[in-house]
Coordinates of C-alpha atoms in Angstrom, one line a residue:
Chain A
M149 CA 131.6 103.6 86.8
I150 CA 129.0 101.0 87.8
G151 CA 131.7 98.3 87.5
N152 CA 133.6 99.8 90.3
L153 CA 130.9 99.3 92.9
D154 CA 132.2 97.0 95.6
L155 CA 129.5 95.7 97.9
S156 CA 131.8 93.1 99.6
F157 CA 132.1 95.3 102.7
F158 CA 128.4 94.6 103.4
N159 CA 128.3 91.7 105.8
W160 CA 126.7 90.7 109.1
E161 CA 129.3 92.5 111.1
L162 CA 128.5 95.8 109.4
V163 CA 124.8 95.3 110.1
S164 CA 125.3 94.6 113.7
N165 CA 128.1 97.2 114.3
F166 CA 126.6 100.1 112.4
L167 CA 123.1 99.6 111.1
A168 CA 121.2 97.8 113.9
K169 CA 121.5 100.6 116.4
G170 CA 120.4 103.2 113.8
F171 CA 117.6 101.0 112.5
W172 CA 116.3 100.4 116.0
F173 CA 116.3 104.1 116.7
S174 CA 114.4 104.9 113.5
I175 CA 111.8 102.3 114.3
Q176 CA 111.5 103.5 117.9
L177 CA 111.2 107.1 116.8
T178 CA 108.5 106.1 114.2
L179 CA 106.4 104.0 116.7
I180 CA 106.6 106.5 119.6
A181 CA 105.9 109.5 117.4
M182 CA 103.0 107.6 115.8
A183 CA 101.4 106.5 119.1
G184 CA 102.0 109.9 120.8
G185 CA 101.1 111.8 117.7
I186 CA 97.8 110.0 117.2
V187 CA 96.8 110.4 120.9
F188 CA 97.8 114.1 121.0
G189 CA 96.5 114.6 117.5
T190 CA 93.1 113.2 118.3
A191 CA 92.9 115.5 121.4
L192 CA 93.7 118.4 119.1
A193 CA 91.1 117.3 116.6
L194 CA 88.5 117.1 119.4
C195 CA 89.4 120.5 120.6
R196 CA 89.0 122.0 117.1
L197 CA 85.6 120.3 116.7
S198 CA 84.4 121.1 120.2
G199 CA 82.7 124.3 119.1
R200 CA 84.3 126.2 122.0
P201 CA 86.5 129.0 120.7
W202 CA 88.9 128.9 123.7
L203 CA 89.7 125.3 122.9
A204 CA 89.4 125.4 119.1
L205 CA 91.5 128.5 118.5
P206 CA 94.7 127.4 120.3
A207 CA 94.4 124.0 118.7
A208 CA 94.0 125.4 115.2
T209 CA 96.9 127.8 115.7
Y210 CA 99.1 125.0 116.9
V211 CA 98.2 122.7 114.0
N212 CA 98.6 125.4 111.4
T213 CA 101.9 126.7 112.8
M214 CA 103.4 123.2 112.8
R215 CA 102.2 122.5 109.3
S216 CA 103.7 125.7 107.8
I217 CA 107.2 125.3 109.1
P218 CA 109.7 122.9 107.5
L219 CA 110.3 119.8 109.7
V220 CA 114.1 120.5 109.8
M221 CA 113.4 123.9 111.3
V222 CA 111.1 122.4 113.9
I223 CA 113.8 119.9 114.8
L224 CA 116.3 122.7 115.2
W225 CA 113.8 124.8 117.2
F226 CA 113.2 122.1 119.7
F227 CA 116.9 121.2 119.9
L228 CA 117.5 124.8 120.8
L229 CA 114.5 125.4 123.1
I230 CA 114.2 122.2 125.2
P231 CA 117.5 122.8 127.0
F232 CA 116.6 126.4 127.4
L233 CA 113.3 125.5 129.0
I234 CA 114.4 122.6 131.2
G235 CA 117.7 124.1 132.1
R236 CA 120.0 121.3 131.0
S237 CA 121.1 119.9 127.7
M238 CA 119.4 116.9 126.2
G239 CA 120.6 114.3 123.8
A240 CA 119.8 114.6 120.1
E241 CA 117.8 111.3 120.3
L242 CA 115.5 112.3 123.1
S243 CA 115.0 115.7 121.6
A244 CA 114.1 114.0 118.3
L245 CA 111.5 111.8 120.1
I246 CA 109.8 114.9 121.6
T247 CA 110.0 116.9 118.4
F248 CA 108.5 114.2 116.2
T249 CA 105.7 113.4 118.6
L250 CA 104.6 117.0 118.8
F251 CA 105.2 117.7 115.1
E252 CA 103.4 114.6 113.8
A253 CA 100.4 115.3 116.1
A254 CA 99.6 118.3 113.9
Y255 CA 99.4 116.0 110.8
Y256 CA 97.6 113.2 112.6
S257 CA 95.1 115.7 114.0
E258 CA 94.1 116.8 110.5
I259 CA 93.5 113.2 109.5
M260 CA 91.5 112.5 112.7
R261 CA 89.5 115.7 112.1
A262 CA 88.5 114.5 108.7
G263 CA 87.8 111.0 110.1
I264 CA 85.5 112.4 112.9
Q265 CA 83.7 114.6 110.3
S266 CA 83.2 111.5 108.1
V267 CA 81.1 109.8 110.7
A268 CA 77.4 110.5 110.0
R269 CA 75.8 113.1 112.3
G270 CA 73.0 110.7 113.1
Q271 CA 75.5 108.5 115.0
V272 CA 76.1 111.4 117.5
Y273 CA 72.4 112.0 117.9
A274 CA 71.8 108.3 118.4
G275 CA 74.4 108.4 121.2
Y276 CA 72.7 111.4 122.9
A277 CA 69.3 109.7 122.5
L278 CA 70.6 106.7 124.4
G279 CA 71.6 109.0 127.2
L280 CA 75.4 108.9 126.6
T281 CA 77.4 112.0 127.5
Y282 CA 79.5 113.8 125.0
G283 CA 82.6 112.0 126.1
Q284 CA 80.9 108.6 126.0
T285 CA 79.5 109.3 122.5
M286 CA 82.9 110.2 121.2
R287 CA 84.8 107.3 122.9
L288 CA 82.2 104.6 122.2
I289 CA 80.6 105.6 119.0
V290 CA 82.4 108.2 116.9
L291 CA 86.1 107.6 117.5
P292 CA 86.0 103.8 116.8
Q293 CA 84.4 104.5 113.4
A294 CA 86.7 107.4 112.7
F295 CA 89.8 105.3 113.4
R296 CA 88.5 102.5 111.2
N297 CA 87.8 104.8 108.3
M298 CA 91.1 106.6 108.6
L299 CA 93.3 103.7 109.4
P300 CA 94.8 103.5 105.9
V301 CA 95.5 107.3 105.9
L302 CA 97.0 107.1 109.4
L303 CA 99.3 104.3 108.2
T304 CA 100.3 106.2 105.1
Q305 CA 101.2 109.2 107.3
T306 CA 103.3 106.8 109.4
I307 CA 105.2 105.7 106.3
I308 CA 105.9 109.4 105.6
L309 CA 106.9 109.7 109.2
F310 CA 109.4 106.8 108.9
Q311 CA 110.9 108.5 105.8
D312 CA 111.1 111.8 107.7
T313 CA 113.0 110.3 110.6
S314 CA 116.1 110.6 108.4
L315 CA 115.9 114.3 109.0
V316 CA 117.3 113.9 112.5
Y317 CA 120.5 114.2 110.5
A318 CA 120.2 117.9 111.2
I319 CA 121.0 117.4 114.9
G320 CA 123.3 114.5 114.4
A321 CA 121.1 111.8 116.0
Y322 CA 122.1 108.2 115.1
D323 CA 119.3 106.8 112.9
L324 CA 119.3 104.3 110.1
L325 CA 120.7 106.8 107.5
K326 CA 123.4 107.9 109.9
G327 CA 124.3 104.2 110.4
F328 CA 124.8 103.8 106.6
E329 CA 126.8 107.0 106.5
V330 CA 129.1 106.1 109.3
A331 CA 129.6 102.6 107.8
G332 CA 130.4 104.2 104.4
K333 CA 133.0 106.5 106.0
N334 CA 134.5 103.6 108.0
F335 CA 135.0 101.3 105.0
N336 CA 135.7 104.3 102.7
R337 CA 132.7 103.2 100.5
P338 CA 130.3 106.1 100.8
V339 CA 128.8 105.6 97.3
E340 CA 127.8 102.0 98.0
A341 CA 126.6 102.9 101.5
Y342 CA 124.2 105.6 100.2
L343 CA 123.0 103.3 97.5
L344 CA 122.3 100.5 100.0
A345 CA 120.5 103.0 102.2
A346 CA 118.2 104.0 99.3
V347 CA 117.5 100.3 98.6
V348 CA 116.7 99.5 102.2
Y349 CA 114.4 102.5 102.7
F350 CA 112.7 101.7 99.4
V351 CA 112.1 98.1 100.2
I352 CA 110.7 99.0 103.6
C353 CA 108.4 101.8 102.4
F354 CA 107.3 100.1 99.3
S355 CA 106.3 96.9 101.1
L356 CA 104.5 98.9 103.8
S357 CA 102.6 100.9 101.3
S358 CA 101.6 97.8 99.4
V359 CA 100.2 96.4 102.7
V360 CA 98.3 99.6 103.3
K361 CA 96.8 99.4 99.8
K362 CA 95.6 95.9 100.5
L363 CA 94.2 96.9 103.8
Q364 CA 92.4 99.9 102.2
T365 CA 90.1 97.6 100.2
R366 CA 89.4 95.3 103.1
I367 CA 88.8 97.7 105.9
A368 CA 86.5 100.2 104.3
I369 CA 83.0 100.3 105.9
I370 CA 80.6 99.8 103.1
S371 CA 78.0 102.6 103.2
Chain B
M113 CA 113.4 136.3 127.7
H114 CA 115.2 139.1 126.1
L115 CA 115.4 139.3 122.4
E116 CA 118.3 141.2 120.8
W117 CA 118.1 141.9 117.1
G118 CA 121.1 144.3 116.6
F119 CA 123.4 141.6 115.4
F120 CA 121.6 141.4 112.1
L121 CA 123.3 144.6 111.2
R122 CA 126.7 143.3 112.3
D123 CA 129.4 142.2 109.9
I124 CA 129.8 138.4 109.5
G125 CA 133.6 138.9 109.5
D126 CA 134.4 139.5 105.8
G127 CA 134.1 143.3 106.0
E128 CA 131.1 143.8 103.8
T129 CA 128.3 141.3 104.4
T130 CA 125.9 141.8 107.3
Y131 CA 123.9 139.0 108.8
L132 CA 120.8 140.6 107.4
S133 CA 122.2 140.5 103.8
W134 CA 123.3 136.9 104.4
L135 CA 119.7 136.1 105.5
L136 CA 118.3 137.7 102.4
S137 CA 120.6 135.9 100.1
A138 CA 119.8 132.7 101.9
W139 CA 116.1 133.4 101.2
G140 CA 117.0 133.9 97.6
W141 CA 118.7 130.5 97.5
T142 CA 115.6 128.9 99.1
L143 CA 113.4 130.5 96.4
A144 CA 115.8 129.5 93.6
V145 CA 116.0 125.9 94.7
A146 CA 112.3 125.6 95.3
G147 CA 111.4 127.5 92.2
C148 CA 113.6 125.6 89.8
A149 CA 112.6 122.3 91.3
W150 CA 108.9 123.2 91.1
V151 CA 109.2 123.9 87.3
L152 CA 110.9 120.5 86.9
A153 CA 108.4 118.8 89.1
L154 CA 105.4 120.3 87.3
L155 CA 106.8 119.4 83.8
L156 CA 107.8 115.8 84.7
G157 CA 104.8 115.3 87.0
S158 CA 102.3 116.3 84.4
V159 CA 103.8 114.0 81.8
V160 CA 104.1 111.1 84.2
G161 CA 100.7 111.7 85.7
T162 CA 99.1 111.8 82.2
L163 CA 100.9 108.7 81.1
R164 CA 99.5 106.8 84.1
T165 CA 96.0 107.2 82.8
M166 CA 96.8 105.9 79.3
Q167 CA 95.1 102.8 78.1
V168 CA 98.4 101.3 77.0
T169 CA 99.3 99.1 79.9
W170 CA 103.1 99.1 79.7
V171 CA 103.2 102.9 79.5
A172 CA 101.0 103.2 82.5
S173 CA 103.1 100.7 84.5
L174 CA 106.3 102.5 83.6
A175 CA 104.8 105.7 84.9
N176 CA 103.6 104.0 88.0
A177 CA 107.1 102.6 88.6
W178 CA 108.4 106.2 88.4
V179 CA 106.0 107.4 91.1
E180 CA 106.7 104.4 93.4
L181 CA 110.5 104.9 93.0
F182 CA 110.6 108.5 93.9
R183 CA 107.9 108.3 96.6
N184 CA 109.3 105.5 98.6
I185 CA 112.8 106.8 99.3
P186 CA 113.3 109.6 101.8
L187 CA 114.0 113.0 100.3
L188 CA 117.3 113.4 102.2
V189 CA 118.5 110.0 100.9
Q190 CA 117.5 111.0 97.3
I191 CA 119.4 114.3 97.7
F192 CA 122.5 112.3 98.9
L193 CA 122.1 110.0 95.9
W194 CA 122.2 112.9 93.5
Y195 CA 125.0 114.6 95.4
H196 CA 127.3 111.7 96.3
V197 CA 126.3 108.7 94.2
I198 CA 125.3 109.8 90.7
P199 CA 128.4 112.0 90.0
S200 CA 130.7 109.1 91.0
L201 CA 128.8 106.6 88.9
I202 CA 128.6 108.9 85.9
P203 CA 132.0 110.8 85.7
P204 CA 130.9 113.5 83.2
L205 CA 128.5 114.8 85.9
R206 CA 131.3 115.4 88.3
D207 CA 131.5 119.1 87.5
V208 CA 127.8 119.8 87.8
P209 CA 127.2 122.4 90.6
S210 CA 125.5 121.0 93.7
F211 CA 122.7 123.5 93.1
V212 CA 121.7 121.7 89.9
L213 CA 121.9 118.3 91.6
V214 CA 119.7 119.4 94.5
V215 CA 117.2 120.9 92.0
F216 CA 117.0 117.5 90.3
G217 CA 116.7 115.7 93.6
L218 CA 113.9 117.8 94.9
G219 CA 112.3 118.2 91.5
L220 CA 112.1 114.4 90.8
F221 CA 110.9 113.7 94.3
T222 CA 108.1 116.3 93.9
S223 CA 107.3 115.1 90.4
S224 CA 106.0 111.8 91.8
R225 CA 103.6 113.7 94.0
V226 CA 102.5 116.0 91.2
A227 CA 102.0 113.0 89.0
E228 CA 99.8 111.4 91.7
Q229 CA 97.6 114.6 91.8
V230 CA 97.4 114.9 88.0
R231 CA 96.4 111.2 87.6
A232 CA 93.7 111.7 90.3
G233 CA 92.5 114.8 88.5
I234 CA 92.2 113.1 85.1
Q235 CA 90.5 110.1 86.6
S236 CA 88.0 112.2 88.5
L237 CA 86.6 113.3 85.1
P238 CA 83.5 111.5 83.9
H239 CA 84.3 108.6 81.5
G240 CA 82.0 110.3 79.0
Q241 CA 84.6 113.0 78.4
R242 CA 87.1 110.6 77.0
H243 CA 84.4 108.8 75.0
A244 CA 83.1 112.1 73.7
G245 CA 86.5 113.0 72.5
M246 CA 86.9 109.6 70.7
A247 CA 83.4 109.9 69.2
L248 CA 84.3 113.2 67.7
G249 CA 87.2 111.5 65.9
L250 CA 90.0 113.0 68.0
T251 CA 93.2 111.1 68.4
T252 CA 94.3 110.1 71.9
A253 CA 96.7 113.0 72.0
Q254 CA 94.0 115.4 70.9
T255 CA 91.5 114.0 73.4
Y256 CA 94.0 114.7 76.1
R257 CA 95.0 118.1 74.8
Y258 CA 91.6 119.5 74.1
V259 CA 89.2 117.6 76.4
L260 CA 90.8 115.9 79.4
L261 CA 93.8 118.0 80.4
P262 CA 92.2 121.5 80.4
M263 CA 89.6 120.3 82.9
A264 CA 92.0 118.1 84.9
F265 CA 94.5 120.8 85.4
R266 CA 91.9 123.2 86.8
I267 CA 90.7 120.4 89.2
V268 CA 94.2 119.8 90.6
I269 CA 95.1 123.4 91.4
P270 CA 94.1 123.1 95.1
P271 CA 96.2 120.0 95.7
L272 CA 99.0 121.5 93.6
T273 CA 98.9 124.5 95.8
S274 CA 99.7 122.4 98.9
E275 CA 102.5 120.7 96.9
A276 CA 103.9 124.1 96.0
M277 CA 103.9 125.0 99.6
N278 CA 105.5 121.7 100.5
I279 CA 108.3 122.2 98.0
I280 CA 109.3 125.4 99.9
K281 CA 109.4 123.4 103.1
N282 CA 111.2 120.5 101.5
S283 CA 113.8 122.7 100.0
S284 CA 115.2 123.1 103.6
V285 CA 116.7 119.6 103.1
A286 CA 119.3 121.2 100.7
F287 CA 121.2 122.3 103.9
A288 CA 122.6 118.7 104.0
V289 CA 124.6 119.3 100.8
S290 CA 125.8 122.8 101.8
I291 CA 123.4 124.9 99.7
S292 CA 123.5 128.2 101.4
E293 CA 119.7 128.4 101.9
L294 CA 117.6 129.5 104.9
T295 CA 118.1 126.4 107.0
L296 CA 121.8 126.3 106.5
F297 CA 121.9 130.0 107.4
A298 CA 119.9 129.3 110.5
M299 CA 122.3 126.6 111.6
Q300 CA 125.5 128.6 110.8
A301 CA 124.3 132.0 112.1
Q302 CA 123.0 130.3 115.3
E303 CA 126.4 128.9 115.9
E304 CA 128.3 132.1 115.1
T305 CA 126.1 134.6 117.0
S306 CA 124.7 132.4 119.8
R307 CA 121.4 134.2 119.2
G308 CA 119.6 131.1 118.1
I309 CA 116.1 132.3 118.9
E310 CA 116.3 135.5 116.9
V311 CA 117.9 133.7 114.0
Y312 CA 115.3 130.9 114.0
L313 CA 112.5 133.4 114.4
A314 CA 113.6 135.4 111.3
V315 CA 114.1 132.2 109.2
T316 CA 110.8 130.7 110.3
T317 CA 109.0 134.0 109.5
L318 CA 110.5 134.0 106.0
Y319 CA 109.4 130.4 105.4
I320 CA 105.8 131.3 106.5
I321 CA 105.7 134.5 104.4
T322 CA 106.9 132.5 101.4
A323 CA 104.3 129.8 101.9
M324 CA 101.5 132.3 102.4
T325 CA 102.5 134.2 99.3
I326 CA 102.4 131.0 97.2
N327 CA 99.0 130.2 98.6
R328 CA 97.6 133.6 97.6
L329 CA 99.3 133.4 94.2
M330 CA 97.8 130.0 93.5
A331 CA 94.4 131.2 94.6
L332 CA 94.7 134.0 92.1
I333 CA 95.5 131.6 89.3
E334 CA 92.6 129.4 90.4
K335 CA 90.3 132.3 90.1
R336 CA 91.6 133.4 86.7
V337 CA 91.2 130.0 85.0
R338 CA 88.0 128.8 86.5
V339 CA 85.3 127.6 84.1
P340 CA 81.7 128.9 84.7
G341 CA 79.5 126.1 85.9
Y342 CA 82.4 123.9 87.1
V343 CA 84.5 123.4 90.2
G344 CA 84.3 126.6 92.0
G345 CA 83.3 128.5 88.9
D346 CA 80.2 130.8 88.6
R347 CA 77.0 129.1 88.2

């Protein structure tokens, strides 16, 4: 019953011994996959919008394939394939970092594609009229506006990414959830540990999404 | 790279089941988990999404709280809550099979996303629709039943299609509580046969086939229910 819940095991020692390491990895995974995913995703989006079939087709295939496979399966695939390709085994944590970066790129690329398409066509023509090259027009005129328009969506995707990092459970990487699980096993209090995990994830994700909501109203370019 | 598919016809060690029949039964579990959770998500999500557009503030806030709660906790953590926490807090639930618990976990998680789409669908209707219903003397319930919801549900079919495809993908998380679905099959068969690439290829193909089938099915529904002159309908 609820009365049997015992949270006394939750103290500073538990945080530093079990949770800090996992939390740090979850944050690292989120930030690296976000940065790498946005860079690679933007490149994919530019390929798809380039109008050259030999660029657009592979990029579209990549994005659509990634988006139609469950993340857990993608994690398993990379964990199986990376050692096969590089010839030696790789830790679950490093494998997760590579997987998430490549997987999230597909989702970020769809956001960036929508962002680039939301920039008025006249902006591109204006760039060309000023004598800028395609690359300069993209870098100096289109992408800054696309980023600004899409910032709330990119951040929302990052919150989803943070939640999804818990799926590294499939290959046994030590993330925040794993930290709670190990702590729960150690103190023989699994119920409380899972409950606390839910509370912690909720507080983090809820406050982040409140921030994004505020940002949304502030950052929009009034057109 | 040399692929070798013969092991699918091999026995898994119990004398009657082959890896192929195990794979197909795992596919069945994936469909069962996702299908049952989808029904639950659609029912709850429609109700919660509709309540969010009500003019009564406390009802709308309660429905909003539902969405925030189920949206801000990772699915895997929610599945663990249903599997490990809820049965130990509520003893009568101790004998509920894990399949049911996973269906509730996945269903409630998805219900918040369905609710979000349904709310957006209703709010995308012109205000005049609600006012017209009231002007005709319809009650709030009647306005929703005869004026708002029939249009809103047609509008949300495309986003619901992607949610339906998501629920197939998300059902893979059920591996974590030992439901014998495709992902758990992939992990176990990979370990037993050491033919990971073939196993993963088969499982991935089944996931893609399932998602594509749902996509076509929803497109068919969309075509059947469209209203002439409206969203995607004939002019």
